[in-house]
Amino acid sequence: TVANFKGVKQGRLRLAAVTTTKYFVPRLLGPFCQRYPGIDVEFQVTNHEGLVARLSENLDDLYILSQLPEHLDISYHAFLENPLVVLAPIDHPLAHEKNIPLKRLVDEPFIMREPGSGTRSSVQKLFDEQGISVRVRLELGSNEAIKQAIIGGLGISVLSRHTLGLEGTSDKLTILDVEGFPIRRQWYAIYPAGKQLSVVAQTFFEYLLEEVKRITAGINSDAVESEKKSG
Ligand code: PGA
């Protein structure tokens, strides 16, 4: 296994990922770099469109995104859920309502990611399918800026639940229970089909899958543990 070669691996990992991954990928990189001190990392963060452009130019070893590119031949591996949720300020009038009809959102000022964003295209697809047209008060190219704008009372938005951190909670923002949400998506690690991954890239790929499995199993077994204690 990878651990048997500890310390021997050397080189540069070129990783590119869409914006929302910054809420968990850097945290995984820390232990990885400690385990493999010979590996240096270049981590490019961009939106979906930018990532697909990098992929088609073969600029990086591995790519992490949520929407598989349609016209490129790729190998992919799903490794984690990436639900998109409706975020509102904690004191929003709809905060405690259940099963809010989707069309209710047309009355709310809406904050939207920029064109080229995968988050935006998923949201737009749902709205188009349901014949909904929201009033976009503000268009912003940053998840973090959108969160701050929601807290500031500018409107509501749809973002990955991971923008609330892996814990998925916040004391200033709340997730509205809207019909059709969460939009269920996955995180994929992908690379061009037929490309021979470098040893370094292969090592990170295996590490990523193992770590995510370990973290999610940990969350589940903690739940079992506390059930046992309370039972
Ligand atoms: P984005 O990608 O940064 O382009 O919105 C995130 C996603 O597709 O989930």
XYZ file of N, CA and C and ligand atoms in Angstrom:
702
model
N 0.847 -1.207 0.000
C 0.000 0.000 0.000
C 0.876 1.248 0.000
N 0.194 2.367 -0.139
C 0.874 3.656 -0.186
C 1.764 3.874 1.040
N 1.247 3.502 2.207
C 1.979 3.767 3.448
C 3.341 3.068 3.491
N 3.451 1.922 2.791
C 4.726 1.192 2.778
C 5.847 1.992 2.134
N 5.472 2.958 1.285
C 6.472 3.727 0.560
C 6.695 5.095 1.189
N 6.225 5.215 2.414
C 6.285 6.488 3.129
C 7.638 7.185 2.982
N 7.602 8.471 2.627
C 8.841 9.223 2.584
C 9.590 9.111 1.274
N 9.282 8.102 0.489
C 10.046 7.875 -0.732
C 9.503 8.717 -1.894
N 8.210 9.008 -1.820
C 7.595 9.676 -2.969
C 8.015 11.135 -3.051
N 8.350 11.532 -4.272
C 8.875 12.872 -4.518
C 8.201 13.446 -5.744
N 8.024 14.744 -5.737
C 7.537 15.378 -6.959
C 6.457 16.390 -6.672
N 5.781 16.812 -7.734
C 4.789 17.861 -7.609
C 3.416 17.335 -7.995
N 2.441 17.624 -7.136
C 1.056 17.265 -7.432
C 0.366 18.500 -7.985
N -0.168 18.384 -9.200
C -0.911 19.511 -9.773
C -2.397 19.173 -9.733
N -3.076 19.899 -8.855
C -4.472 19.607 -8.569
C -5.301 20.823 -8.971
N -6.453 20.601 -9.598
C -7.348 21.714 -9.920
C -8.745 21.330 -9.482
N -9.475 22.279 -8.900
C -10.787 21.945 -8.360
C -11.716 23.147 -8.410
N -13.026 22.878 -8.454
C -14.004 23.973 -8.458
C -14.076 24.627 -7.074
N -14.685 25.809 -7.039
C -14.558 26.707 -5.881
C -14.974 26.092 -4.543
N -16.060 25.322 -4.535
C -16.600 24.849 -3.255
C -15.676 23.847 -2.566
N -14.759 23.259 -3.321
C -13.842 22.287 -2.715
C -12.894 22.943 -1.720
N -12.805 24.280 -1.775
C -11.873 24.911 -0.833
C -12.343 24.744 0.613
N -13.585 24.299 0.795
C -14.066 24.045 2.154
C -13.635 22.678 2.694
N -13.040 21.829 1.862
C -12.542 20.570 2.436
C -11.212 20.079 1.880
N -10.878 20.415 0.625
C -9.634 19.875 0.060
C -8.371 20.368 0.797
N -8.261 21.685 1.087
C -7.047 22.107 1.801
C -6.857 21.386 3.130
N -7.956 21.072 3.820
C -7.842 20.355 5.095
C -7.311 18.943 4.911
N -7.633 18.338 3.762
C -7.105 16.999 3.486
C -5.653 17.066 3.040
N -5.277 18.203 2.440
C -3.901 18.325 1.935
C -2.879 18.393 3.065
N -3.275 18.948 4.203
C -2.349 19.091 5.325
C -1.746 17.751 5.731
N -2.585 16.796 6.152
C -2.070 15.482 6.544
C -1.357 14.764 5.405
N -1.811 14.983 4.173
C -1.163 14.337 3.020
C 0.281 14.825 2.889
N 0.472 16.154 3.002
C 1.822 16.706 2.861
C 2.712 16.295 4.030
N 2.092 16.093 5.205
C 2.892 15.598 6.339
C 3.335 14.161 6.112
N 2.429 13.378 5.526
C 2.768 11.975 5.294
C 3.824 11.835 4.195
N 3.772 12.732 3.213
C 4.721 12.671 2.084
C 5.490 13.979 1.977
N 6.508 14.161 2.784
C 7.218 15.444 2.807
C 7.916 15.763 1.482
N 8.113 14.768 0.632
C 8.778 15.004 -0.657
C 7.832 15.520 -1.739
N 6.542 15.583 -1.431
C 5.579 16.005 -2.454
C 5.179 17.463 -2.234
N 5.345 18.279 -3.277
C 4.860 19.657 -3.242
C 3.555 19.727 -4.040
N 2.725 20.709 -3.696
C 1.394 20.759 -4.294
C 1.144 22.105 -4.959
N 0.574 22.052 -6.164
C 0.027 23.241 -6.813
C -1.479 23.044 -6.867
N -2.227 23.916 -6.234
C -3.676 23.729 -6.163
C -4.375 24.921 -6.815
N -5.010 24.688 -7.961
C -5.726 25.745 -8.679
C -7.205 25.667 -8.338
N -7.774 26.802 -7.934
C -9.205 26.832 -7.621
C -9.896 27.750 -8.626
N -10.897 27.220 -9.305
C -11.583 28.007 -10.338
C -13.034 27.537 -10.429
N -13.848 28.202 -11.256
C -15.221 27.699 -11.389
C -15.262 26.569 -12.434
N -16.458 26.019 -12.632
C -16.607 24.835 -13.491
C -16.038 25.069 -14.892
N -16.425 26.206 -15.492
C -15.979 26.491 -16.850
C -14.455 26.583 -16.936
N -13.858 27.263 -15.954
C -12.402 27.391 -15.915
C -11.729 26.036 -15.764
N -12.358 25.177 -14.982
C -11.780 23.856 -14.741
C -11.801 22.998 -16.011
N -12.927 23.054 -16.723
C -13.041 22.273 -17.952
C -12.026 22.774 -18.981
N -11.780 24.088 -19.006
C -10.769 24.643 -19.908
C -9.383 24.095 -19.544
N -9.072 24.041 -18.258
C -7.769 23.495 -17.821
C -7.661 22.018 -18.198
N -8.753 21.296 -17.993
C -8.765 19.866 -18.315
C -8.525 19.643 -19.812
N -9.174 20.444 -20.643
C -9.005 20.199 -22.079
C -7.605 20.596 -22.553
N -6.929 21.423 -21.785
C -5.526 21.721 -22.121
C -4.541 20.802 -21.389
N -5.082 19.873 -20.589
C -4.248 18.910 -19.863
C -3.202 19.616 -18.973
N -3.656 20.628 -18.214
C -2.715 21.428 -17.420
C -2.398 20.812 -16.051
N -3.275 19.917 -15.569
C -3.117 19.412 -14.197
C -3.163 17.887 -14.188
N -2.819 17.301 -13.027
C -2.855 15.833 -12.900
C -4.268 15.328 -12.622
N -4.926 15.998 -11.677
C -6.230 15.538 -11.216
C -7.159 16.734 -11.076
N -8.456 16.493 -11.293
C -9.459 17.559 -11.231
C -10.590 17.103 -10.309
N -11.125 18.042 -9.530
C -12.270 17.702 -8.680
C -13.421 18.632 -9.039
N -14.548 18.032 -9.398
C -15.723 18.829 -9.764
C -16.994 18.027 -9.519
N -18.142 18.667 -9.806
C -19.416 18.018 -9.498
C -20.239 17.682 -10.725
N -19.860 18.255 -11.868
C -20.626 18.005 -13.070
C -19.681 17.468 -14.111
N -19.893 16.232 -14.544
C -18.945 15.643 -15.483
C -19.024 16.380 -16.820
N -17.863 16.743 -17.403
C -17.892 17.418 -18.701
C -18.431 16.475 -19.760
N -19.273 17.011 -20.660
C -19.993 16.125 -21.591
C -19.167 15.712 -22.795
N -18.299 16.586 -23.258
C -17.668 16.311 -24.553
C -16.212 15.884 -24.433
N -15.789 15.498 -23.241
C -14.404 15.071 -23.069
C -14.395 13.637 -22.562
N -13.426 12.875 -23.058
C -13.312 11.479 -22.656
C -12.509 11.426 -21.354
N -13.171 11.042 -20.265
C -12.508 11.102 -18.959
C -12.717 9.821 -18.157
N -11.795 9.587 -17.205
C -12.019 8.587 -16.160
C -12.502 9.348 -14.939
N -13.489 8.816 -14.236
C -14.006 9.546 -13.071
C -14.322 8.602 -11.927
N -14.340 9.176 -10.739
C -14.635 8.411 -9.544
C -15.417 9.300 -8.574
N -16.659 8.923 -8.249
C -17.448 9.703 -7.284
C -16.955 9.373 -5.887
N -16.751 10.383 -5.037
C -16.241 10.049 -3.705
C -16.982 10.697 -2.538
N -17.902 11.612 -2.818
C -18.601 12.277 -1.705
C -19.848 12.969 -2.254
N -20.896 13.087 -1.414
C -22.080 13.837 -1.838
C -21.792 15.334 -1.814
N -22.473 16.069 -2.657
C -22.314 17.522 -2.678
C -23.684 18.179 -2.858
N -24.536 18.152 -1.817
C -25.890 18.674 -1.968
C -25.924 20.200 -2.073
N -26.777 20.715 -2.966
C -26.993 22.165 -3.048
C -28.242 22.512 -2.245
N -28.127 23.521 -1.389
C -29.221 23.864 -0.476
C -29.586 25.344 -0.607
N -30.810 25.687 -0.168
C -31.254 27.079 -0.165
C -30.813 27.715 1.157
N -29.981 28.745 1.059
C -29.471 29.399 2.275
C -30.136 30.752 2.473
N -30.495 31.036 3.727
C -31.150 32.292 4.089
C -30.579 32.762 5.423
N -30.784 34.041 5.764
C -30.349 34.481 7.091
C -31.121 33.721 8.167
N -30.488 33.534 9.317
C -31.045 32.678 10.381
C -32.452 33.127 10.827
N -32.723 34.447 10.715
C -34.021 34.965 11.183
C -35.012 35.166 10.035
N -34.787 34.484 8.912
C -35.686 34.635 7.751
C -37.100 34.158 8.101
N -38.147 34.879 7.603
C -39.529 34.481 7.926
C -39.876 33.039 7.552
N -39.183 32.463 6.542
C -39.502 31.084 6.144
C -38.664 30.045 6.893
N -37.814 30.514 7.821
C -36.826 29.625 8.451
C -37.443 28.382 9.087
N -38.658 28.502 9.647
C -39.230 27.352 10.352
C -40.345 26.666 9.577
N -40.538 27.093 8.311
C -41.587 26.451 7.513
C -41.097 25.163 6.890
N -42.025 24.212 6.754
C -41.688 22.912 6.160
C -42.210 22.877 4.734
N -41.445 22.199 3.863
C -41.934 21.933 2.513
C -42.420 23.184 1.771
N -41.610 24.208 1.764
C -41.955 25.480 1.120
C -42.057 25.250 -0.392
N -43.178 25.665 -1.028
C -43.292 25.452 -2.481
C -42.186 26.215 -3.220
N -41.653 25.578 -4.268
C -40.554 26.178 -5.017
C -40.936 27.567 -5.538
N -42.187 27.714 -5.988
C -42.574 28.985 -6.608
C -42.605 30.147 -5.597
N -42.576 29.794 -4.305
C -42.495 30.817 -3.270
C -41.186 31.624 -3.397
N -40.161 31.020 -4.014
C -38.854 31.687 -4.125
C -38.874 32.892 -5.064
N -39.889 32.971 -5.939
C -39.915 34.106 -6.870
C -40.146 35.432 -6.127
N -40.677 35.347 -4.904
C -40.907 36.566 -4.110
C -39.655 37.035 -3.375
N -38.617 36.226 -3.387
C -37.417 36.545 -2.605
C -36.321 37.123 -3.499
N -35.671 38.214 -3.084
C -34.493 38.652 -3.837
C -33.453 37.537 -3.818
N -32.856 37.265 -4.987
C -31.999 36.091 -5.126
C -30.570 36.514 -5.467
N -29.621 35.796 -4.884
C -28.209 36.046 -5.191
C -27.697 34.851 -5.986
N -27.076 35.125 -7.117
C -26.688 34.056 -8.044
C -25.188 34.083 -8.298
N -24.590 32.890 -8.421
C -23.181 32.799 -8.846
C -23.040 33.285 -10.291
N -21.793 33.505 -10.714
C -21.498 34.062 -12.040
C -21.729 33.031 -13.157
N -21.937 33.485 -14.411
C -21.997 32.533 -15.533
C -20.692 31.730 -15.588
N -20.797 30.433 -15.908
C -19.599 29.580 -15.914
C -19.498 28.747 -14.643
N -20.287 29.119 -13.628
C -20.302 28.366 -12.365
C -21.178 27.120 -12.496
N -20.685 25.996 -11.993
C -21.448 24.758 -12.000
C -22.637 24.830 -11.050
N -22.456 25.530 -9.939
C -23.557 25.731 -8.988
C -24.694 26.453 -9.706
N -24.334 27.545 -10.372
C -25.339 28.334 -11.090
C -26.072 27.486 -12.128
N -25.345 26.675 -12.913
C -26.039 25.942 -13.974
C -26.970 24.883 -13.396
N -26.614 24.280 -12.248
C -27.534 23.313 -11.614
C -28.806 23.991 -11.118
N -28.639 25.162 -10.511
C -29.787 25.900 -9.984
C -30.683 26.332 -11.141
N -30.047 26.874 -12.180
C -30.799 27.362 -13.340
C -31.574 26.226 -14.008
N -30.932 25.032 -14.062
C -31.586 23.875 -14.677
C -32.866 23.530 -13.914
N -32.788 23.496 -12.575
C -33.973 23.180 -11.775
C -35.068 24.238 -12.004
N -34.686 25.514 -11.953
C -35.663 26.588 -12.132
C -36.296 26.513 -13.530
N -35.488 26.245 -14.553
C -36.012 26.148 -15.925
C -36.991 24.983 -16.035
N -36.602 23.815 -15.481
C -37.482 22.637 -15.538
C -38.824 22.909 -14.881
N -38.798 23.704 -13.805
C -40.020 23.955 -13.045
C -40.716 25.246 -13.490
N -40.178 25.876 -14.518
C -40.784 27.105 -15.032
C -40.741 28.264 -14.046
N -39.696 28.327 -13.249
C -39.570 29.362 -12.219
C -38.571 30.404 -12.686
N -38.893 31.669 -12.468
C -37.893 32.670 -12.774
C -37.718 33.588 -11.565
N -36.549 33.535 -10.959
C -36.309 34.312 -9.731
C -35.776 35.702 -10.094
N -35.909 36.596 -9.132
C -35.403 37.947 -9.374
C -33.971 38.032 -8.844
N -33.009 38.050 -9.750
C -31.599 38.087 -9.340
C -31.205 39.524 -9.016
N -31.067 39.790 -7.725
C -30.691 41.142 -7.283
C -29.197 41.355 -7.419
N -28.460 40.239 -7.294
C -27.014 40.365 -7.197
C -26.370 39.124 -7.788
N -25.329 39.350 -8.586
C -24.575 38.246 -9.153
C -23.170 38.339 -8.573
N -22.669 37.239 -8.024
C -21.381 37.282 -7.328
C -20.538 36.071 -7.675
N -19.244 36.295 -7.899
C -18.343 35.215 -8.287
C -17.639 34.550 -7.123
N -18.243 34.567 -5.944
C -17.575 33.984 -4.783
C -18.599 33.441 -3.794
N -18.417 32.163 -3.405
C -19.335 31.558 -2.420
C -19.308 32.315 -1.104
N -18.100 32.682 -0.698
C -17.938 33.346 0.595
C -18.625 34.721 0.576
N -18.459 35.467 -0.524
C -19.114 36.779 -0.641
C -20.634 36.608 -0.638
N -21.119 35.535 -1.263
C -22.572 35.286 -1.265
C -23.061 35.025 0.159
N -22.313 34.220 0.917
C -22.715 33.960 2.309
C -22.821 35.270 3.090
N -21.818 36.134 2.916
C -21.822 37.413 3.646
C -22.999 38.284 3.194
N -23.309 38.257 1.886
C -24.428 39.059 1.374
C -25.761 38.552 1.937
N -25.885 37.231 2.091
C -27.117 36.676 2.686
C -27.235 37.160 4.134
N -26.134 37.047 4.863
C -26.135 37.489 6.270
C -26.481 38.978 6.337
N -25.968 39.741 5.359
C -26.243 41.182 5.305
C -27.659 41.526 4.894
N -28.465 40.511 4.523
C -29.871 40.755 4.233
C -30.172 41.083 2.775
N -29.209 40.828 1.882
C -29.439 41.150 0.465
C -30.379 40.184 -0.231
N -30.488 38.976 0.284
C -31.353 37.999 -0.363
C -30.993 36.589 0.052
N -31.586 35.616 -0.689
C -31.280 34.207 -0.427
C -30.491 33.649 -1.613
N -29.925 32.472 -1.465
C -29.179 31.886 -2.572
C -29.172 30.366 -2.450
N -28.649 29.711 -3.481
C -28.454 28.262 -3.439
C -26.961 27.996 -3.586
N -26.413 27.321 -2.598
C -24.986 26.984 -2.614
C -24.811 25.554 -2.122
N -23.609 25.016 -2.327
C -23.292 23.708 -1.769
C -23.377 23.775 -0.243
N -23.898 22.708 0.359
C -23.922 22.673 1.827
C -22.509 22.732 2.404
N -21.521 22.336 1.615
C -20.140 22.374 2.100
C -19.633 23.793 2.345
N -20.347 24.809 1.817
C -19.918 26.184 2.110
C -20.143 26.501 3.593
N -20.905 25.639 4.290
C -21.054 25.793 5.745
C -20.000 24.965 6.475
N -18.984 24.527 5.760
C -17.961 23.670 6.364
C -18.455 22.235 6.370
N -17.580 21.299 6.684
C -17.993 19.892 6.662
C -19.033 19.602 7.741
N -19.079 20.442 8.773
C -20.074 20.261 9.843
C -21.475 20.607 9.328
N -21.538 21.522 8.353
C -22.825 21.846 7.721
C -23.751 22.704 8.558
N -23.219 23.443 9.530
C -24.085 24.310 10.328
C -23.464 25.695 10.457
N -24.298 26.667 10.825
C -23.840 28.041 10.989
C -24.794 28.731 11.948
N -24.296 29.720 12.717
C -25.231 30.416 13.611
C -25.815 31.669 12.955
N -25.403 31.966 11.719
C -25.930 33.157 11.039
C -26.769 32.819 9.799
N -26.618 31.575 9.327
C -27.338 31.153 8.117
C -28.180 29.929 8.439
N -29.298 29.802 7.698
C -30.112 28.607 7.876
C -30.449 28.011 6.508
N -30.730 26.713 6.494
C -31.117 26.028 5.255
C -32.641 25.974 5.193
N -33.218 26.542 4.126
C -34.680 26.511 3.992
C -35.126 25.163 3.410
N -36.254 24.683 3.929
C -36.801 23.392 3.491
C -37.700 23.612 2.271
N -37.078 23.746 1.097
C -37.818 24.056 -0.128
C -37.973 22.795 -0.971
N -39.184 22.638 -1.513
C -39.518 21.546 -2.422
C -38.475 21.443 -3.559
N -38.002 20.235 -3.832
C -37.008 20.064 -4.910
C -35.567 20.160 -4.415
N -35.407 20.545 -3.128
C -34.062 20.651 -2.542
C -33.903 19.645 -1.412
N -32.661 19.245 -1.100
C -31.425 19.633 -1.777
C -31.348 19.067 -3.199
N -30.620 19.785 -4.067
C -30.268 19.217 -5.365
C -29.114 18.258 -5.085
N -29.342 16.968 -5.375
C -28.323 15.973 -5.023
C -27.237 15.899 -6.082
N -26.016 16.070 -5.671
C -24.873 15.975 -6.584
C -23.748 15.251 -5.872
N -22.709 14.929 -6.621
C -21.554 14.201 -6.082
C -20.289 14.973 -6.376
N -19.284 14.753 -5.588
C -17.943 15.176 -5.971
C -17.287 14.050 -6.754
N -16.657 14.423 -7.856
C -15.905 13.459 -8.653
C -14.443 13.875 -8.729
N -13.554 12.891 -8.653
C -12.156 13.102 -9.038
C -12.035 12.561 -10.455
N -11.517 13.378 -11.362
C -11.454 12.946 -12.757
C -10.092 13.262 -13.386
N -9.807 12.578 -14.483
C -8.623 12.880 -15.301
C -8.875 12.364 -16.715
N -8.115 12.863 -17.695
C -8.374 12.439 -19.075
C -8.264 10.921 -19.204
N -9.213 10.301 -19.924
C -9.208 8.847 -20.097
C -7.908 8.429 -20.773
N -7.336 7.347 -20.295
C -6.131 6.817 -20.930
C -4.862 7.485 -20.454
N -4.993 8.573 -19.672
C -3.784 9.237 -19.186
C -3.157 8.402 -18.067
N -1.857 8.188 -18.164
C -1.150 7.470 -17.111
C -0.886 8.464 -15.981
N -1.514 8.240 -14.812
C -1.283 9.163 -13.703
C 0.144 9.023 -13.191
N 0.744 10.144 -12.800
C 2.066 10.077 -12.167
C 1.926 9.340 -10.829
N 3.041 8.844 -10.303
C 3.008 8.151 -9.011
C 2.433 9.088 -7.941
N 2.839 10.355 -8.010
C 2.382 11.341 -7.032
C 0.862 11.535 -7.133
N 0.357 11.668 -8.360
C -1.078 11.871 -8.556
C -1.859 10.637 -8.115
N -1.336 9.461 -8.447
C -1.976 8.207 -8.052
C -2.025 8.100 -6.525
N -0.946 8.512 -5.888
C -0.870 8.464 -4.424
C -1.933 9.375 -3.810
N -2.066 10.584 -4.370
C -3.081 11.499 -3.821
C -4.481 10.975 -4.085
N -4.716 10.440 -5.260
C -6.023 9.896 -5.632
C -6.451 8.832 -4.613
N -5.542 7.899 -4.310
C -5.855 6.839 -3.341
C -6.064 7.413 -1.951
N -5.222 8.387 -1.594
C -5.339 9.030 -0.281
C -6.704 9.706 -0.133
N -7.106 10.438 -1.181
C -8.380 11.163 -1.154
C -9.541 10.202 -0.908
N -9.571 9.091 -1.657
C -10.672 8.142 -1.523
C -10.669 7.512 -0.132
N -9.481 7.132 0.343
C -9.353 6.514 1.674
C -9.783 7.469 2.786
N -9.282 8.705 2.715
C -9.554 9.689 3.768
C -11.039 10.014 3.859
N -11.652 10.240 2.674
C -13.067 10.580 2.666
C -13.885 9.422 3.244
N -13.498 8.184 2.887
C -14.187 7.009 3.411
C -14.045 6.962 4.938
N -12.827 7.252 5.399
C -12.545 7.205 6.834
C -13.352 8.286 7.572
N -13.370 9.502 7.005
C -14.086 10.602 7.656
C -15.588 10.317 7.700
N -16.150 9.864 6.567
C -17.597 9.621 6.554
C -17.956 8.416 7.434
N -17.103 7.383 7.453
C -17.348 6.247 8.356
C -17.263 6.724 9.800
N -16.321 7.621 10.088
C -16.158 8.180 11.430
C -17.414 8.908 11.870
N -17.981 9.715 10.959
C -19.203 10.455 11.288
C -20.321 9.465 11.604
N -20.438 8.402 10.749
C -21.500 7.415 10.968
C -21.303 6.616 12.257
N -20.041 6.210 12.534
C -19.844 5.381 13.733
C -19.971 6.232 15.003
N -19.638 7.541 14.914
C -19.904 8.433 16.051
C -21.395 8.431 16.365
N -22.203 8.469 15.297
C -23.652 8.498 15.476
C -24.105 7.208 16.166
N -23.543 6.071 15.719
C -23.899 4.782 16.327
C -23.477 4.776 17.797
N -22.254 5.262 18.033
C -21.709 5.341 19.385
C -22.652 6.147 20.300
N -23.099 7.321 19.823
C -23.916 8.152 20.717
C -25.322 7.566 20.863
N -25.766 6.822 19.835
C -27.041 6.122 19.977
C -26.936 5.085 21.096
N -25.801 4.354 21.084
C -25.580 3.317 22.099
C -25.594 3.952 23.489
N -24.861 5.094 23.587
C -24.751 5.741 24.898
C -26.120 6.208 25.388
N -26.880 6.835 24.425
C -28.166 7.371 24.862
C -29.173 6.245 25.061
N -28.981 5.091 24.329
C -29.907 3.965 24.467
C -29.499 3.206 25.707
P -18.640 26.170 -9.260
O -18.625 24.629 -9.071
O -17.564 26.721 -8.392
O -18.331 26.294 -10.732
O -20.007 26.669 -8.930
C -19.130 24.025 -7.938
C -19.981 22.880 -8.373
O -20.158 22.614 -9.576
O -20.497 22.226 -7.428
